[in-house]
């Protein structure tokens, strides 16, 4: 499963090509990119938290 996720993530830049009118000089460009990254950051934080909790549970059992 992890290999599949890594393959999909490596293909995302190829799949997410910029569309015509994609303007990085717009005053809203930073906000739009931040909003796009927010779910990625939240998912990474949740996975990290879950991983950390799993490690703590295993150490408490021993």
Short mmCIF file of C-alpha atoms in Angstrom, two decimals:
data_model
loop_
_atom_site.label_atom_id
_atom_site.label_comp_id
_atom_site.label_asym_id
_atom_site.label_seq_id
_atom_site.Cartn_x
_atom_site.Cartn_y
_atom_site.Cartn_z
CA UNK A 1 0.00 0.00 0.00
CA UNK A 2 2.80 2.43 0.87
CA UNK A 3 4.46 1.80 -2.48
CA UNK A 4 1.21 2.63 -4.26
CA UNK A 5 0.89 5.90 -2.33
CA UNK A 6 4.48 6.85 -3.17
CA UNK A 7 3.92 6.13 -6.87
CA UNK A 8 0.73 8.22 -6.94
CA UNK A 9 2.44 11.09 -5.10
CA UNK A 10 5.37 11.00 -7.52
CA UNK A 11 2.95 11.32 -10.46
CA UNK A 12 1.04 14.29 -9.06
CA UNK A 13 3.34 16.98 -10.49
CA UNK A 14 2.91 15.42 -13.93
CA UNK A 15 -0.86 15.26 -13.59
CA UNK A 16 -1.27 18.76 -12.14
CA UNK A 17 -0.08 20.86 -15.04
CA UNK A 18 -0.72 24.58 -14.93
CA UNK A 19 -3.71 25.72 -16.91
CA UNK A 20 -3.77 28.76 -19.19
CA UNK A 21 -4.12 31.86 -17.09
CA UNK A 22 -2.25 30.36 -14.16
CA UNK A 23 -0.72 33.56 -12.83
CA UNK A 24 1.89 33.54 -10.08
CA UNK A 25 2.09 37.32 -10.09
CA UNK A 26 -1.51 37.66 -8.88
CA UNK A 27 -1.84 39.01 -5.32
CA UNK A 28 -3.96 35.93 -4.53
CA UNK A 29 -1.46 33.38 -5.86
CA UNK A 30 0.15 32.79 -2.46
CA UNK A 31 -3.22 32.29 -0.80
CA UNK A 32 -4.39 29.87 -3.48
CA UNK A 33 -1.23 27.79 -3.16
CA UNK A 34 -1.49 27.83 0.63
CA UNK A 35 -5.10 26.63 0.43
CA UNK A 36 -4.01 23.86 -1.93
CA UNK A 37 -1.26 22.78 0.47
CA UNK A 38 -3.42 22.94 3.60
CA UNK A 39 -5.02 19.47 3.11
CA UNK A 40 -1.59 17.98 2.41
CA UNK A 41 -0.16 19.49 5.60
CA UNK A 42 -3.18 18.35 7.64
CA UNK A 43 -2.93 14.80 6.26
CA UNK A 44 0.80 14.68 7.04
CA UNK A 45 0.18 15.89 10.59
CA UNK A 46 -2.55 13.30 11.12
CA UNK A 47 -0.34 10.50 9.80
CA UNK A 48 2.53 11.64 12.01
CA UNK A 49 0.25 11.78 15.03
CA UNK A 50 -1.19 8.34 14.30
CA UNK A 51 2.29 6.91 13.83
CA UNK A 52 3.49 8.47 17.07
CA UNK A 53 0.46 7.16 19.00
CA UNK A 54 1.02 3.68 17.60
CA UNK A 55 4.66 3.75 18.74
CA UNK A 56 3.64 4.94 22.22
CA UNK A 57 1.04 2.18 22.51
CA UNK A 58 3.60 -0.48 21.58
CA UNK A 59 6.14 0.84 24.11
CA UNK A 60 3.51 0.93 26.88
CA UNK A 61 2.53 -2.71 26.23
CA UNK A 62 6.05 -4.01 26.77
#
